[in-house]
Amino acid sequence: QVQLVESGGGLVQTGGSLTLSCVLSGRTFSSGAMGWFRQNPGDKREFVAAIRRSGDYTYYADSVKGRFTVATNKARNTVYLQMNSLKPEDTAVYYCAAGFTTILSTIRIPSAYNYWGQGTQVTVSS
């Protein structure tokens, strides 16, 4: 069974850094994408960053571009989100997702992903 497990969340001050990790188990794939999304109660799930399985091309939301970096390990079973210069508006539950058939045109859309982790809380104090 496919599982995604996030870790690395926590409480940091404005301007601080955190690195999130997401481990995928149960299936390997060479196409599609791994994505990071975030969500607060009452809000829609928001795209943060993604990396394609073929070529490792990366994509970022405008709100995090230049501050966050998404990367994967060589075995392609772990994806990371390095978050720098954190702001209070970055506070959310962060979810990783695996999309086995996700294409470029839908890489920023939650419904394009097949599996989701349980989420890890990131809180940035002002």
XYZ file of N, CA and C in Angstrom:
378
model
N 0.843 -1.181 0.000
C 0.000 0.000 0.000
C 0.886 1.241 0.000
N 0.542 2.198 -0.823
C 1.321 3.420 -0.921
C 1.115 4.260 0.325
N 2.215 4.742 0.870
C 2.170 5.626 2.024
C 3.120 6.792 1.815
N 2.715 7.940 2.304
C 3.548 9.129 2.326
C 3.575 9.644 3.753
N 4.766 9.838 4.279
C 4.922 10.280 5.656
C 5.777 11.535 5.689
N 5.185 12.626 6.169
C 5.902 13.892 6.298
C 6.520 14.017 7.683
N 7.594 14.772 7.747
C 8.215 15.084 9.022
C 8.981 16.388 8.882
N 9.358 16.958 10.007
C 10.198 18.139 10.002
C 9.505 19.429 10.378
N 8.197 19.394 10.574
C 7.487 20.598 10.960
C 7.835 21.025 12.367
N 7.436 22.241 12.698
C 7.708 22.762 14.019
C 7.399 24.230 14.117
N 7.871 24.829 15.193
C 7.666 26.239 15.473
C 8.969 26.988 15.271
N 8.926 28.026 14.451
C 10.101 28.852 14.197
C 9.701 30.319 14.213
N 10.687 31.171 14.406
C 10.464 32.606 14.347
C 10.509 33.103 12.914
N 9.914 34.248 12.693
C 9.996 34.897 11.390
C 11.451 35.017 10.956
N 11.717 34.628 9.709
C 13.071 34.658 9.185
C 13.842 33.370 9.365
N 13.283 32.440 10.107
C 13.940 31.175 10.354
C 13.767 30.189 9.217
N 14.281 28.986 9.430
C 14.268 27.950 8.406
C 13.792 26.624 8.967
N 13.192 25.837 8.099
C 12.808 24.466 8.394
C 12.985 23.635 7.140
N 13.285 22.362 7.321
C 13.328 21.423 6.213
C 12.319 20.319 6.464
N 11.393 20.150 5.540
C 10.414 19.086 5.610
C 10.863 17.913 4.752
N 10.545 16.714 5.210
C 10.854 15.508 4.461
C 9.586 14.705 4.245
N 9.540 13.996 3.145
C 8.407 13.132 2.838
C 8.939 11.843 2.248
N 8.645 10.737 2.909
C 9.101 9.429 2.458
C 7.936 8.673 1.835
N 8.145 8.200 0.631
C 7.149 7.405 -0.072
C 7.522 5.935 0.027
N 6.544 5.096 0.316
C 6.761 3.659 0.345
C 5.594 2.950 -0.319
N 5.838 1.742 -0.776
C 4.792 0.927 -1.358
C 4.750 0.915 -2.869
N 5.400 1.874 -3.480
C 5.427 1.939 -4.931
C 6.542 2.858 -5.387
N 7.150 2.493 -6.484
C 8.118 3.357 -7.140
C 7.560 3.757 -8.493
N 7.929 4.934 -8.943
C 7.462 5.405 -10.232
C 8.454 6.411 -10.794
N 8.467 6.507 -12.101
C 9.414 7.379 -12.787
C 8.740 8.504 -13.553
N 7.432 8.578 -13.493
C 6.688 9.643 -14.147
C 5.835 10.376 -13.124
N 5.155 11.401 -13.563
C 4.325 12.170 -12.657
C 5.134 13.156 -11.831
N 4.695 13.383 -10.593
C 5.318 14.406 -9.774
C 5.108 14.144 -8.301
N 5.965 14.761 -7.504
C 5.784 14.853 -6.070
C 5.552 16.314 -5.739
N 4.542 16.583 -4.944
C 4.186 17.958 -4.647
C 4.073 18.242 -3.170
N 4.174 19.516 -2.843
C 3.929 20.017 -1.497
C 2.772 21.008 -1.556
N 1.824 20.829 -0.655
C 0.686 21.721 -0.521
C 0.545 22.115 0.938
N -0.184 23.183 1.182
C -0.431 23.588 2.557
C -1.870 24.036 2.712
N -2.369 23.950 3.949
C -3.768 24.245 4.192
C -3.983 24.651 5.638
N -4.852 25.626 5.829
C -5.316 26.034 7.147
C -6.812 25.762 7.239
N -7.353 25.608 8.442
C -8.785 25.341 8.597
C -9.638 26.383 7.893
N -10.591 25.910 7.111
C -11.491 26.795 6.400
C -10.976 27.301 5.072
N -9.735 27.006 4.754
C -9.135 27.469 3.510
C -8.965 26.321 2.529
N -8.806 26.691 1.279
C -8.522 25.707 0.246
C -7.077 25.245 0.348
N -6.846 24.035 -0.087
C -5.487 23.529 -0.123
C -4.697 24.295 -1.181
N -3.537 24.783 -0.794
C -2.748 25.680 -1.619
C -1.474 25.012 -2.112
N -1.207 25.162 -3.377
C 0.028 24.652 -3.955
C 1.225 25.412 -3.413
N 2.293 24.683 -3.101
C 3.527 25.286 -2.614
C 4.668 25.043 -3.591
N 4.940 23.780 -3.883
C 6.059 23.427 -4.753
C 5.867 22.015 -5.261
N 6.543 21.696 -6.353
C 6.476 20.353 -6.904
C 7.737 20.058 -7.687
N 8.006 18.771 -7.841
C 9.146 18.327 -8.627
C 8.710 17.161 -9.491
N 9.036 17.229 -10.752
C 8.670 16.170 -11.679
C 9.600 14.979 -11.530
N 9.051 13.785 -11.715
C 9.828 12.564 -11.569
C 10.789 12.352 -12.727
N 10.442 12.886 -13.866
C 11.301 12.812 -15.030
C 11.977 14.157 -15.239
N 13.279 14.186 -15.063
C 14.031 15.404 -15.263
C 14.197 16.276 -14.034
N 13.400 16.013 -12.992
C 13.496 16.739 -11.725
C 13.284 18.240 -11.886
N 12.459 18.641 -12.822
C 12.098 20.047 -12.960
C 11.255 20.466 -11.768
N 11.473 21.676 -11.306
C 10.790 22.159 -10.117
C 9.867 23.318 -10.427
N 8.840 23.469 -9.586
C 7.820 24.496 -9.760
C 7.456 25.049 -8.394
N 7.204 26.353 -8.334
C 6.941 27.002 -7.068
C 5.785 27.980 -7.178
N 5.047 28.096 -6.090
C 4.071 29.161 -5.984
C 4.795 30.499 -5.892
N 4.175 31.546 -6.415
C 4.788 32.864 -6.368
C 5.101 33.298 -4.938
N 4.282 32.878 -4.000
C 4.439 33.303 -2.623
C 5.676 32.729 -1.938
N 6.244 31.656 -2.490
C 7.401 31.022 -1.867
C 8.632 31.021 -2.755
N 8.494 31.430 -3.987
C 9.611 31.403 -4.921
C 10.755 32.268 -4.407
N 11.950 31.705 -4.443
C 13.122 32.396 -3.934
C 13.410 32.118 -2.478
N 12.442 31.553 -1.767
C 12.613 31.229 -0.355
C 12.613 29.722 -0.098
N 11.812 28.982 -0.864
C 11.685 27.540 -0.679
C 12.382 26.801 -1.808
N 12.891 25.620 -1.501
C 13.519 24.768 -2.497
C 13.009 23.344 -2.327
N 12.551 22.741 -3.413
C 12.108 21.359 -3.384
C 13.142 20.499 -4.089
N 13.418 19.333 -3.531
C 14.403 18.434 -4.103
C 14.062 17.008 -3.725
N 14.638 16.069 -4.433
C 14.431 14.662 -4.132
C 15.773 13.961 -4.043
N 15.794 12.843 -3.342
C 17.033 12.083 -3.246
C 17.225 11.219 -4.482
N 18.411 10.634 -4.598
C 18.746 9.884 -5.799
C 17.846 8.668 -6.003
N 17.421 8.049 -4.935
C 16.552 6.875 -5.011
C 15.108 7.233 -5.362
N 14.781 8.490 -5.352
C 13.455 8.987 -5.703
C 12.346 8.471 -4.795
N 12.676 8.243 -3.561
C 11.655 7.838 -2.608
C 11.460 8.843 -1.476
N 12.225 9.920 -1.510
C 12.086 10.964 -0.514
C 12.119 12.322 -1.186
N 11.213 13.182 -0.802
C 11.199 14.542 -1.305
C 11.356 15.499 -0.131
N 12.084 16.584 -0.358
C 12.377 17.554 0.678
C 11.830 18.918 0.297
N 11.490 19.682 1.298
C 11.133 21.074 1.100
C 11.951 21.903 2.080
N 12.950 22.595 1.552
C 13.765 23.487 2.359
C 13.103 24.855 2.370
N 12.756 25.329 3.542
C 12.040 26.581 3.695
C 12.929 27.578 4.427
N 13.227 28.667 3.772
C 14.045 29.730 4.345
C 13.247 31.022 4.417
N 13.737 31.956 5.208
C 13.107 33.268 5.350
C 11.614 33.145 5.613
N 11.266 32.308 6.548
C 9.862 32.011 6.815
C 9.111 33.226 7.334
N 7.854 33.310 6.934
C 6.966 34.400 7.306
C 5.753 33.840 8.040
N 5.074 34.650 8.844
C 3.874 34.163 9.528
C 2.832 33.592 8.575
N 2.715 34.147 7.386
C 1.744 33.654 6.423
C 2.092 32.279 5.864
N 3.284 31.775 6.169
C 3.648 30.409 5.802
C 3.074 29.384 6.772
N 2.528 29.835 7.878
C 1.946 28.932 8.865
C 0.811 28.121 8.245
N 0.901 26.805 8.372
C -0.101 25.910 7.804
C 0.289 24.475 8.119
N -0.630 23.565 7.817
C -0.288 22.161 7.769
C 0.225 21.873 6.367
N 1.405 21.310 6.281
C 2.021 21.012 4.997
C 1.848 19.544 4.666
N 1.396 19.282 3.450
C 1.152 17.930 2.974
C 2.024 17.629 1.774
N 2.594 16.442 1.741
C 3.231 15.992 0.515
C 2.272 15.087 -0.235
N 2.456 15.011 -1.527
C 1.555 14.254 -2.376
C 2.327 13.621 -3.516
N 1.840 12.469 -3.959
C 2.406 11.765 -5.100
C 1.365 11.687 -6.198
N 1.745 12.123 -7.367
C 0.880 12.034 -8.534
C 1.535 11.173 -9.584
N 1.023 9.984 -9.771
C 1.675 9.027 -10.663
C 1.531 9.396 -12.129
N 0.504 10.145 -12.458
C 0.283 10.551 -13.846
C 0.160 12.059 -13.995
N 0.579 12.800 -12.993
C 0.460 14.252 -13.025
C 1.285 14.840 -14.162
N 0.653 15.698 -14.936
C 1.323 16.350 -16.045
C 1.529 17.823 -15.718
N 2.318 18.483 -16.532
C 2.692 19.862 -16.267
C 1.486 20.773 -16.083
N 0.476 20.606 -16.911
C -0.671 21.509 -16.879
C -1.491 21.397 -15.600
N -1.322 20.320 -14.848
C -2.090 20.117 -13.624
C -1.210 19.973 -12.388
N 0.058 20.245 -12.499
C 0.989 19.989 -11.408
C 0.714 20.845 -10.175
N -0.023 21.938 -10.338
C -0.357 22.825 -9.230
C -1.749 22.555 -8.647
N -2.407 21.509 -9.121
C -3.785 21.222 -8.733
C -3.835 20.024 -7.794
N -4.434 20.163 -6.602
C -4.483 19.035 -5.663
C -5.119 17.777 -6.227
N -6.164 17.923 -7.036
C -6.872 16.763 -7.561
C -6.042 15.944 -8.534
N -4.914 16.460 -8.962
C -4.043 15.744 -9.877
C -3.147 14.731 -9.173
N -3.193 14.696 -7.866
C -2.343 13.803 -7.085
C -3.139 12.630 -6.517
N -2.511 11.469 -6.498
C -3.188 10.228 -6.135
C -3.130 9.906 -4.649
N -2.030 10.239 -4.005
C -1.823 9.883 -2.610
C -1.307 11.064 -1.826
N -1.690 11.096 -0.558
C -1.353 12.212 0.318
C -0.835 11.728 1.661
N 0.078 12.495 2.218
C 0.525 12.239 3.568
C -0.446 12.792 4.587
N -0.137 12.593 5.857
C -1.003 13.036 6.937
C -0.804 14.499 7.305
N 0.277 15.081 6.864
C 0.536 16.480 7.123
C 1.465 16.706 8.302
N 2.190 17.803 8.247
C 3.048 18.219 9.343
C 2.858 19.717 9.560
N 2.701 20.107 10.810
C 2.389 21.490 11.139
C 3.635 22.356 11.113
N 3.529 23.474 10.417
C 4.564 24.499 10.425
C 3.944 25.771 10.985
N 4.536 26.297 12.034
C 4.054 27.519 12.643
C 5.193 28.528 12.701
N 4.948 29.702 12.153
C 5.944 30.768 12.130
C 5.428 31.906 12.997
N 6.131 32.194 14.058
C 5.716 33.230 14.988
C 6.159 34.597 14.494
N 5.340 35.600 14.762
C 5.642 36.956 14.345
C 6.354 37.722 15.437
